[in-house]
Amino acid sequence: LHAQKFYTRNYNINDGLQSNKINTIFKDSRGFLWIGTDAGLARFDGTNFEILSSQNGLCGNHISDICQGKDGVIWIATNNTGLAKLNGNTITNFSTNSGVISNNIVKLNYSKKLQTLFIGTDNGLTTYNDTLGFKTFQYRQRNIYSRLQITDFKELNGEVLIFTNGSGVFKYLKELKDIVKQDFN
């Protein structure tokens, strides 16, 4: 057997990235890489970086997650400054004033089947779709309402599972537009 050599290329601020601290990477349907850093967002076409930051209208520079929604829209989660929607060259920012439960967004998931954006924060869950706008969810346990600390989403067989820190796993019920705790016993 002969050893194989895999050639890699490292990119950093000397190549056009605005920071060497990468928080998230997302590949969109057109093949662009979107790189979220602590100093803004970079779109990489394989050769060049295009930089977006608060100087270009982005709500914040500390990017925590990225996903693609309906019609190629790019959704950008930020740490403590809200949510941004990039539609072509137009940036629209959303915050708690718009209906998002917290400006500290940690995870995003766009469900094509449900045509709904799931917005996970350190202080709860919000969904967004073009028809209903923003909707916030709380979990009720023994007549006490609490907010969920979202850690991740997974979509299986058209159902969205919501993973939390300390509160378990929840399932989004599309018919009721509500969430229920999953019991795996």
mmCIF file of the C-alpha atoms, coordinates in Angstrom:
data_MODEL
# 
_entry.id   MODEL 
# 
loop_
_atom_site.group_PDB 
_atom_site.id 
_atom_site.type_symbol 
_atom_site.label_atom_id 
_atom_site.label_alt_id 
_atom_site.label_comp_id 
_atom_site.label_asym_id 
_atom_site.label_entity_id 
_atom_site.label_seq_id 
_atom_site.pdbx_PDB_ins_code 
_atom_site.Cartn_x 
_atom_site.Cartn_y 
_atom_site.Cartn_z 
_atom_site.occupancy 
_atom_site.B_iso_or_equiv 
_atom_site.pdbx_formal_charge 
_atom_site.auth_seq_id 
_atom_site.auth_comp_id 
_atom_site.auth_asym_id 
_atom_site.auth_atom_id 
_atom_site.pdbx_PDB_model_num 
ATOM 1   C CA . LEU A 1 1   ? 0.000   0.000  0.000  1.00 0.00 ? 1   LEU A CA 1 
ATOM 2   C CA . HIS A 1 2   ? 1.108   3.501  -0.755 1.00 0.00 ? 2   HIS A CA 1 
ATOM 3   C CA . ALA A 1 3   ? 0.308   6.353  1.546  1.00 0.00 ? 3   ALA A CA 1 
ATOM 4   C CA . GLN A 1 4   ? -1.996  8.934  0.097  1.00 0.00 ? 4   GLN A CA 1 
ATOM 5   C CA . LYS A 1 5   ? -1.295  12.601 0.374  1.00 0.00 ? 5   LYS A CA 1 
ATOM 6   C CA . PHE A 1 6   ? -4.180  14.935 0.903  1.00 0.00 ? 6   PHE A CA 1 
ATOM 7   C CA . TYR A 1 7   ? -3.366  18.507 0.128  1.00 0.00 ? 7   TYR A CA 1 
ATOM 8   C CA . THR A 1 8   ? -5.101  21.155 2.157  1.00 0.00 ? 8   THR A CA 1 
ATOM 9   C CA . ARG A 1 9   ? -5.173  24.913 2.002  1.00 0.00 ? 9   ARG A CA 1 
ATOM 10  C CA . ASN A 1 10  ? -5.539  26.986 5.144  1.00 0.00 ? 10  ASN A CA 1 
ATOM 11  C CA . TYR A 1 11  ? -7.235  30.360 4.990  1.00 0.00 ? 11  TYR A CA 1 
ATOM 12  C CA . ASN A 1 12  ? -6.817  33.117 7.545  1.00 0.00 ? 12  ASN A CA 1 
ATOM 13  C CA . ILE A 1 13  ? -6.934  36.894 7.894  1.00 0.00 ? 13  ILE A CA 1 
ATOM 14  C CA . ASN A 1 14  ? -4.031  37.220 5.445  1.00 0.00 ? 14  ASN A CA 1 
ATOM 15  C CA . ASP A 1 15  ? -6.274  35.681 2.752  1.00 0.00 ? 15  ASP A CA 1 
ATOM 16  C CA . GLY A 1 16  ? -9.265  37.946 3.393  1.00 0.00 ? 16  GLY A CA 1 
ATOM 17  C CA . LEU A 1 17  ? -11.072 36.463 6.391  1.00 0.00 ? 17  LEU A CA 1 
ATOM 18  C CA . GLN A 1 18  ? -11.906 39.144 8.950  1.00 0.00 ? 18  GLN A CA 1 
ATOM 19  C CA . SER A 1 19  ? -11.007 36.863 11.880 1.00 0.00 ? 19  SER A CA 1 
ATOM 20  C CA . ASN A 1 20  ? -9.259  33.560 12.505 1.00 0.00 ? 20  ASN A CA 1 
ATOM 21  C CA . LYS A 1 21  ? -11.923 32.579 15.064 1.00 0.00 ? 21  LYS A CA 1 
ATOM 22  C CA . ILE A 1 22  ? -14.521 30.559 13.126 1.00 0.00 ? 22  ILE A CA 1 
ATOM 23  C CA . ASN A 1 23  ? -17.799 29.857 14.944 1.00 0.00 ? 23  ASN A CA 1 
ATOM 24  C CA . THR A 1 24  ? -19.812 28.211 12.163 1.00 0.00 ? 24  THR A CA 1 
ATOM 25  C CA . ILE A 1 25  ? -19.635 27.241 8.484  1.00 0.00 ? 25  ILE A CA 1 
ATOM 26  C CA . PHE A 1 26  ? -22.576 26.678 6.143  1.00 0.00 ? 26  PHE A CA 1 
ATOM 27  C CA . LYS A 1 27  ? -22.663 25.641 2.460  1.00 0.00 ? 27  LYS A CA 1 
ATOM 28  C CA . ASP A 1 28  ? -25.670 27.049 0.585  1.00 0.00 ? 28  ASP A CA 1 
ATOM 29  C CA . SER A 1 29  ? -27.533 25.586 -2.401 1.00 0.00 ? 29  SER A CA 1 
ATOM 30  C CA . ARG A 1 30  ? -25.406 27.600 -4.851 1.00 0.00 ? 30  ARG A CA 1 
ATOM 31  C CA . GLY A 1 31  ? -22.146 26.206 -3.469 1.00 0.00 ? 31  GLY A CA 1 
ATOM 32  C CA . PHE A 1 32  ? -21.005 29.276 -1.527 1.00 0.00 ? 32  PHE A CA 1 
ATOM 33  C CA . LEU A 1 33  ? -19.431 28.753 1.873  1.00 0.00 ? 33  LEU A CA 1 
ATOM 34  C CA . TRP A 1 34  ? -20.703 31.112 4.557  1.00 0.00 ? 34  TRP A CA 1 
ATOM 35  C CA . ILE A 1 35  ? -18.258 31.514 7.419  1.00 0.00 ? 35  ILE A CA 1 
ATOM 36  C CA . GLY A 1 36  ? -19.395 33.026 10.701 1.00 0.00 ? 36  GLY A CA 1 
ATOM 37  C CA . THR A 1 37  ? -16.674 34.562 12.835 1.00 0.00 ? 37  THR A CA 1 
ATOM 38  C CA . ASP A 1 38  ? -16.464 36.757 15.912 1.00 0.00 ? 38  ASP A CA 1 
ATOM 39  C CA . ALA A 1 39  ? -15.883 39.739 13.594 1.00 0.00 ? 39  ALA A CA 1 
ATOM 40  C CA . GLY A 1 40  ? -18.591 39.250 10.965 1.00 0.00 ? 40  GLY A CA 1 
ATOM 41  C CA . LEU A 1 41  ? -19.722 37.024 8.116  1.00 0.00 ? 41  LEU A CA 1 
ATOM 42  C CA . ALA A 1 42  ? -17.718 35.929 5.082  1.00 0.00 ? 42  ALA A CA 1 
ATOM 43  C CA . ARG A 1 43  ? -19.043 34.444 1.843  1.00 0.00 ? 43  ARG A CA 1 
ATOM 44  C CA . PHE A 1 44  ? -16.421 32.358 0.077  1.00 0.00 ? 44  PHE A CA 1 
ATOM 45  C CA . ASP A 1 45  ? -16.760 31.381 -3.586 1.00 0.00 ? 45  ASP A CA 1 
ATOM 46  C CA . GLY A 1 46  ? -13.675 29.145 -3.635 1.00 0.00 ? 46  GLY A CA 1 
ATOM 47  C CA . THR A 1 47  ? -11.349 32.008 -4.506 1.00 0.00 ? 47  THR A CA 1 
ATOM 48  C CA . ASN A 1 48  ? -12.423 35.242 -2.803 1.00 0.00 ? 48  ASN A CA 1 
ATOM 49  C CA . PHE A 1 49  ? -14.049 36.299 0.450  1.00 0.00 ? 49  PHE A CA 1 
ATOM 50  C CA . GLU A 1 50  ? -16.887 38.817 0.528  1.00 0.00 ? 50  GLU A CA 1 
ATOM 51  C CA . ILE A 1 51  ? -17.205 40.315 4.013  1.00 0.00 ? 51  ILE A CA 1 
ATOM 52  C CA . LEU A 1 52  ? -20.387 41.461 5.748  1.00 0.00 ? 52  LEU A CA 1 
ATOM 53  C CA . SER A 1 53  ? -20.365 43.112 9.158  1.00 0.00 ? 53  SER A CA 1 
ATOM 54  C CA . SER A 1 54  ? -22.205 45.716 11.185 1.00 0.00 ? 54  SER A CA 1 
ATOM 55  C CA . GLN A 1 55  ? -20.570 48.315 8.934  1.00 0.00 ? 55  GLN A CA 1 
ATOM 56  C CA . ASN A 1 56  ? -22.659 46.863 6.059  1.00 0.00 ? 56  ASN A CA 1 
ATOM 57  C CA . GLY A 1 57  ? -25.877 46.782 8.126  1.00 0.00 ? 57  GLY A CA 1 
ATOM 58  C CA . LEU A 1 58  ? -25.615 43.376 9.785  1.00 0.00 ? 58  LEU A CA 1 
ATOM 59  C CA . CYS A 1 59  ? -27.133 43.508 13.292 1.00 0.00 ? 59  CYS A CA 1 
ATOM 60  C CA . GLY A 1 60  ? -23.936 42.206 14.882 1.00 0.00 ? 60  GLY A CA 1 
ATOM 61  C CA . ASN A 1 61  ? -20.498 40.818 14.185 1.00 0.00 ? 61  ASN A CA 1 
ATOM 62  C CA . HIS A 1 62  ? -20.359 37.757 16.453 1.00 0.00 ? 62  HIS A CA 1 
ATOM 63  C CA . ILE A 1 63  ? -21.989 35.102 14.230 1.00 0.00 ? 63  ILE A CA 1 
ATOM 64  C CA . SER A 1 64  ? -23.195 31.946 15.987 1.00 0.00 ? 64  SER A CA 1 
ATOM 65  C CA . ASP A 1 65  ? -25.084 30.055 13.238 1.00 0.00 ? 65  ASP A CA 1 
ATOM 66  C CA . ILE A 1 66  ? -26.163 30.264 9.587  1.00 0.00 ? 66  ILE A CA 1 
ATOM 67  C CA . CYS A 1 67  ? -28.841 28.495 7.536  1.00 0.00 ? 67  CYS A CA 1 
ATOM 68  C CA . GLN A 1 68  ? -30.649 28.877 4.226  1.00 0.00 ? 68  GLN A CA 1 
ATOM 69  C CA . GLY A 1 69  ? -34.372 29.427 4.027  1.00 0.00 ? 69  GLY A CA 1 
ATOM 70  C CA . LYS A 1 70  ? -37.016 29.770 1.363  1.00 0.00 ? 70  LYS A CA 1 
ATOM 71  C CA . ASP A 1 71  ? -35.982 31.236 -2.008 1.00 0.00 ? 71  ASP A CA 1 
ATOM 72  C CA . GLY A 1 72  ? -32.268 31.195 -1.126 1.00 0.00 ? 72  GLY A CA 1 
ATOM 73  C CA . VAL A 1 73  ? -32.558 33.595 1.801  1.00 0.00 ? 73  VAL A CA 1 
ATOM 74  C CA . ILE A 1 74  ? -29.622 33.318 4.219  1.00 0.00 ? 74  ILE A CA 1 
ATOM 75  C CA . TRP A 1 75  ? -30.471 33.564 7.929  1.00 0.00 ? 75  TRP A CA 1 
ATOM 76  C CA . ILE A 1 76  ? -27.723 34.677 10.305 1.00 0.00 ? 76  ILE A CA 1 
ATOM 77  C CA . ALA A 1 77  ? -27.792 34.182 14.084 1.00 0.00 ? 77  ALA A CA 1 
ATOM 78  C CA . THR A 1 78  ? -25.737 36.508 16.230 1.00 0.00 ? 78  THR A CA 1 
ATOM 79  C CA . ASN A 1 79  ? -24.574 36.464 19.808 1.00 0.00 ? 79  ASN A CA 1 
ATOM 80  C CA . ASN A 1 80  ? -26.500 39.136 21.769 1.00 0.00 ? 80  ASN A CA 1 
ATOM 81  C CA . THR A 1 81  ? -27.570 41.273 18.773 1.00 0.00 ? 81  THR A CA 1 
ATOM 82  C CA . GLY A 1 82  ? -30.402 39.288 17.151 1.00 0.00 ? 82  GLY A CA 1 
ATOM 83  C CA . LEU A 1 83  ? -31.182 37.714 13.803 1.00 0.00 ? 83  LEU A CA 1 
ATOM 84  C CA . ALA A 1 84  ? -30.357 38.894 10.284 1.00 0.00 ? 84  ALA A CA 1 
ATOM 85  C CA . LYS A 1 85  ? -31.998 37.955 6.992  1.00 0.00 ? 85  LYS A CA 1 
ATOM 86  C CA . LEU A 1 86  ? -29.909 38.316 3.845  1.00 0.00 ? 86  LEU A CA 1 
ATOM 87  C CA . ASN A 1 87  ? -32.038 38.361 0.705  1.00 0.00 ? 87  ASN A CA 1 
ATOM 88  C CA . GLY A 1 88  ? -29.761 39.129 -2.226 1.00 0.00 ? 88  GLY A CA 1 
ATOM 89  C CA . ASN A 1 89  ? -28.057 42.366 -1.197 1.00 0.00 ? 89  ASN A CA 1 
ATOM 90  C CA . THR A 1 90  ? -30.778 43.376 1.284  1.00 0.00 ? 90  THR A CA 1 
ATOM 91  C CA . ILE A 1 91  ? -30.192 42.866 5.002  1.00 0.00 ? 91  ILE A CA 1 
ATOM 92  C CA . THR A 1 92  ? -33.147 42.880 7.404  1.00 0.00 ? 92  THR A CA 1 
ATOM 93  C CA . ASN A 1 93  ? -32.458 42.665 11.142 1.00 0.00 ? 93  ASN A CA 1 
ATOM 94  C CA . PHE A 1 94  ? -34.766 41.232 13.804 1.00 0.00 ? 94  PHE A CA 1 
ATOM 95  C CA . SER A 1 95  ? -34.512 41.443 17.585 1.00 0.00 ? 95  SER A CA 1 
ATOM 96  C CA . THR A 1 96  ? -36.654 41.096 20.689 1.00 0.00 ? 96  THR A CA 1 
ATOM 97  C CA . ASN A 1 97  ? -38.476 44.225 19.470 1.00 0.00 ? 97  ASN A CA 1 
ATOM 98  C CA . SER A 1 98  ? -39.504 42.246 16.357 1.00 0.00 ? 98  SER A CA 1 
ATOM 99  C CA . GLY A 1 99  ? -40.716 39.171 18.265 1.00 0.00 ? 99  GLY A CA 1 
ATOM 100 C CA . VAL A 1 100 ? -37.611 37.016 18.755 1.00 0.00 ? 100 VAL A CA 1 
ATOM 101 C CA . ILE A 1 101 ? -37.535 35.769 22.365 1.00 0.00 ? 101 ILE A CA 1 
ATOM 102 C CA . SER A 1 102 ? -33.845 36.622 22.912 1.00 0.00 ? 102 SER A CA 1 
ATOM 103 C CA . ASN A 1 103 ? -31.131 38.445 21.001 1.00 0.00 ? 103 ASN A CA 1 
ATOM 104 C CA . ASN A 1 104 ? -28.616 35.744 21.994 1.00 0.00 ? 104 ASN A CA 1 
ATOM 105 C CA . ILE A 1 105 ? -29.344 33.229 19.229 1.00 0.00 ? 105 ILE A CA 1 
ATOM 106 C CA . VAL A 1 106 ? -27.340 30.005 19.370 1.00 0.00 ? 106 VAL A CA 1 
ATOM 107 C CA . LYS A 1 107 ? -28.913 27.722 16.733 1.00 0.00 ? 107 LYS A CA 1 
ATOM 108 C CA . LEU A 1 108 ? -30.984 27.975 13.548 1.00 0.00 ? 108 LEU A CA 1 
ATOM 109 C CA . ASN A 1 109 ? -32.852 25.365 11.506 1.00 0.00 ? 109 ASN A CA 1 
ATOM 110 C CA . TYR A 1 110 ? -35.000 25.935 8.437  1.00 0.00 ? 110 TYR A CA 1 
ATOM 111 C CA . SER A 1 111 ? -37.553 23.210 7.762  1.00 0.00 ? 111 SER A CA 1 
ATOM 112 C CA . LYS A 1 112 ? -38.357 23.092 4.042  1.00 0.00 ? 112 LYS A CA 1 
ATOM 113 C CA . LYS A 1 113 ? -41.302 20.807 4.659  1.00 0.00 ? 113 LYS A CA 1 
ATOM 114 C CA . LEU A 1 114 ? -42.855 23.116 7.252  1.00 0.00 ? 114 LEU A CA 1 
ATOM 115 C CA . GLN A 1 115 ? -41.504 26.295 5.593  1.00 0.00 ? 115 GLN A CA 1 
ATOM 116 C CA . THR A 1 116 ? -40.597 27.458 9.082  1.00 0.00 ? 116 THR A CA 1 
ATOM 117 C CA . LEU A 1 117 ? -37.423 28.871 10.599 1.00 0.00 ? 117 LEU A CA 1 
ATOM 118 C CA . PHE A 1 118 ? -36.614 27.548 14.083 1.00 0.00 ? 118 PHE A CA 1 
ATOM 119 C CA . ILE A 1 119 ? -34.667 30.043 16.183 1.00 0.00 ? 119 ILE A CA 1 
ATOM 120 C CA . GLY A 1 120 ? -32.986 28.584 19.266 1.00 0.00 ? 120 GLY A CA 1 
ATOM 121 C CA . THR A 1 121 ? -31.734 30.949 21.922 1.00 0.00 ? 121 THR A CA 1 
ATOM 122 C CA . ASP A 1 122 ? -30.208 30.719 25.362 1.00 0.00 ? 122 ASP A CA 1 
ATOM 123 C CA . ASN A 1 123 ? -33.589 31.821 26.703 1.00 0.00 ? 123 ASN A CA 1 
ATOM 124 C CA . GLY A 1 124 ? -36.234 30.096 24.608 1.00 0.00 ? 124 GLY A CA 1 
ATOM 125 C CA . LEU A 1 125 ? -37.550 29.061 21.214 1.00 0.00 ? 125 LEU A CA 1 
ATOM 126 C CA . THR A 1 126 ? -39.052 31.222 18.487 1.00 0.00 ? 126 THR A CA 1 
ATOM 127 C CA . THR A 1 127 ? -40.333 30.142 15.083 1.00 0.00 ? 127 THR A CA 1 
ATOM 128 C CA . TYR A 1 128 ? -40.836 32.278 11.997 1.00 0.00 ? 128 TYR A CA 1 
ATOM 129 C CA . ASN A 1 129 ? -42.740 31.772 8.784  1.00 0.00 ? 129 ASN A CA 1 
ATOM 130 C CA . ASP A 1 130 ? -44.053 34.216 6.215  1.00 0.00 ? 130 ASP A CA 1 
ATOM 131 C CA . THR A 1 131 ? -47.702 33.626 7.158  1.00 0.00 ? 131 THR A CA 1 
ATOM 132 C CA . LEU A 1 132 ? -47.599 33.652 10.971 1.00 0.00 ? 132 LEU A CA 1 
ATOM 133 C CA . GLY A 1 133 ? -44.534 35.813 11.584 1.00 0.00 ? 133 GLY A CA 1 
ATOM 134 C CA . PHE A 1 134 ? -42.725 35.179 14.877 1.00 0.00 ? 134 PHE A CA 1 
ATOM 135 C CA . LYS A 1 135 ? -44.113 32.827 17.534 1.00 0.00 ? 135 LYS A CA 1 
ATOM 136 C CA . THR A 1 136 ? -42.475 32.174 20.910 1.00 0.00 ? 136 THR A CA 1 
ATOM 137 C CA . PHE A 1 137 ? -42.798 28.968 22.907 1.00 0.00 ? 137 PHE A CA 1 
ATOM 138 C CA . GLN A 1 138 ? -42.652 28.273 26.609 1.00 0.00 ? 138 GLN A CA 1 
ATOM 139 C CA . TYR A 1 139 ? -42.725 24.924 28.346 1.00 0.00 ? 139 TYR A CA 1 
ATOM 140 C CA . ARG A 1 140 ? -45.338 24.356 31.043 1.00 0.00 ? 140 ARG A CA 1 
ATOM 141 C CA . GLN A 1 141 ? -44.551 21.925 33.814 1.00 0.00 ? 141 GLN A CA 1 
ATOM 142 C CA . ARG A 1 142 ? -46.775 21.700 36.895 1.00 0.00 ? 142 ARG A CA 1 
ATOM 143 C CA . ASN A 1 143 ? -48.366 25.087 36.105 1.00 0.00 ? 143 ASN A CA 1 
ATOM 144 C CA . ILE A 1 144 ? -44.958 26.747 35.946 1.00 0.00 ? 144 ILE A CA 1 
ATOM 145 C CA . TYR A 1 145 ? -43.909 28.234 32.636 1.00 0.00 ? 145 TYR A CA 1 
ATOM 146 C CA . SER A 1 146 ? -40.248 28.139 31.795 1.00 0.00 ? 146 SER A CA 1 
ATOM 147 C CA . ARG A 1 147 ? -38.155 29.028 28.802 1.00 0.00 ? 147 ARG A CA 1 
ATOM 148 C CA . LEU A 1 148 ? -35.955 26.473 27.127 1.00 0.00 ? 148 LEU A CA 1 
ATOM 149 C CA . GLN A 1 149 ? -32.225 26.782 26.585 1.00 0.00 ? 149 GLN A CA 1 
ATOM 150 C CA . ILE A 1 150 ? -31.929 25.415 23.035 1.00 0.00 ? 150 ILE A CA 1 
ATOM 151 C CA . THR A 1 151 ? -28.792 23.501 22.031 1.00 0.00 ? 151 THR A CA 1 
ATOM 152 C CA . ASP A 1 152 ? -29.730 21.951 18.651 1.00 0.00 ? 152 ASP A CA 1 
ATOM 153 C CA . PHE A 1 153 ? -32.418 20.905 16.169 1.00 0.00 ? 153 PHE A CA 1 
ATOM 154 C CA . LYS A 1 154 ? -32.807 17.722 14.118 1.00 0.00 ? 154 LYS A CA 1 
ATOM 155 C CA . GLU A 1 155 ? -35.414 17.086 11.472 1.00 0.00 ? 155 GLU A CA 1 
ATOM 156 C CA . LEU A 1 156 ? -36.493 13.463 11.062 1.00 0.00 ? 156 LEU A CA 1 
ATOM 157 C CA . ASN A 1 157 ? -39.346 12.268 8.848  1.00 0.00 ? 157 ASN A CA 1 
ATOM 158 C CA . GLY A 1 158 ? -40.797 15.761 8.643  1.00 0.00 ? 158 GLY A CA 1 
ATOM 159 C CA . GLU A 1 159 ? -40.753 16.289 12.402 1.00 0.00 ? 159 GLU A CA 1 
ATOM 160 C CA . VAL A 1 160 ? -38.482 18.786 14.111 1.00 0.00 ? 160 VAL A CA 1 
ATOM 161 C CA . LEU A 1 161 ? -36.865 17.664 17.346 1.00 0.00 ? 161 LEU A CA 1 
ATOM 162 C CA . ILE A 1 162 ? -35.660 20.388 19.697 1.00 0.00 ? 162 ILE A CA 1 
ATOM 163 C CA . PHE A 1 163 ? -32.762 19.606 22.024 1.00 0.00 ? 163 PHE A CA 1 
ATOM 164 C CA . THR A 1 164 ? -32.301 21.602 25.207 1.00 0.00 ? 164 THR A CA 1 
ATOM 165 C CA . ASN A 1 165 ? -29.826 22.027 28.011 1.00 0.00 ? 165 ASN A CA 1 
ATOM 166 C CA . GLY A 1 166 ? -31.394 20.418 31.073 1.00 0.00 ? 166 GLY A CA 1 
ATOM 167 C CA . SER A 1 167 ? -35.019 20.222 29.921 1.00 0.00 ? 167 SER A CA 1 
ATOM 168 C CA . GLY A 1 168 ? -34.854 17.228 27.578 1.00 0.00 ? 168 GLY A CA 1 
ATOM 169 C CA . VAL A 1 169 ? -36.024 16.800 23.990 1.00 0.00 ? 169 VAL A CA 1 
ATOM 170 C CA . PHE A 1 170 ? -39.157 18.381 22.536 1.00 0.00 ? 170 PHE A CA 1 
ATOM 171 C CA . LYS A 1 171 ? -41.056 17.786 19.306 1.00 0.00 ? 171 LYS A CA 1 
ATOM 172 C CA . TYR A 1 172 ? -42.718 20.491 17.229 1.00 0.00 ? 172 TYR A CA 1 
ATOM 173 C CA . LEU A 1 173 ? -46.321 19.597 16.394 1.00 0.00 ? 173 LEU A CA 1 
ATOM 174 C CA . LYS A 1 174 ? -47.098 21.199 13.044 1.00 0.00 ? 174 LYS A CA 1 
ATOM 175 C CA . GLU A 1 175 ? -50.875 20.645 13.343 1.00 0.00 ? 175 GLU A CA 1 
ATOM 176 C CA . LEU A 1 176 ? -51.054 22.461 16.678 1.00 0.00 ? 176 LEU A CA 1 
ATOM 177 C CA . LYS A 1 177 ? -48.098 24.770 16.032 1.00 0.00 ? 177 LYS A CA 1 
ATOM 178 C CA . ASP A 1 178 ? -46.920 23.855 19.512 1.00 0.00 ? 178 ASP A CA 1 
ATOM 179 C CA . ILE A 1 179 ? -44.176 21.820 21.208 1.00 0.00 ? 179 ILE A CA 1 
ATOM 180 C CA . VAL A 1 180 ? -44.410 18.774 23.481 1.00 0.00 ? 180 VAL A CA 1 
ATOM 181 C CA . LYS A 1 181 ? -41.783 17.103 25.614 1.00 0.00 ? 181 LYS A CA 1 
ATOM 182 C CA . GLN A 1 182 ? -40.673 13.702 24.337 1.00 0.00 ? 182 GLN A CA 1 
ATOM 183 C CA . ASP A 1 183 ? -40.628 10.761 26.682 1.00 0.00 ? 183 ASP A CA 1 
ATOM 184 C CA . PHE A 1 184 ? -38.284 8.040  25.495 1.00 0.00 ? 184 PHE A CA 1 
ATOM 185 C CA . ASN A 1 185 ? -39.208 5.475  28.180 1.00 0.00 ? 185 ASN A CA 1 
# 
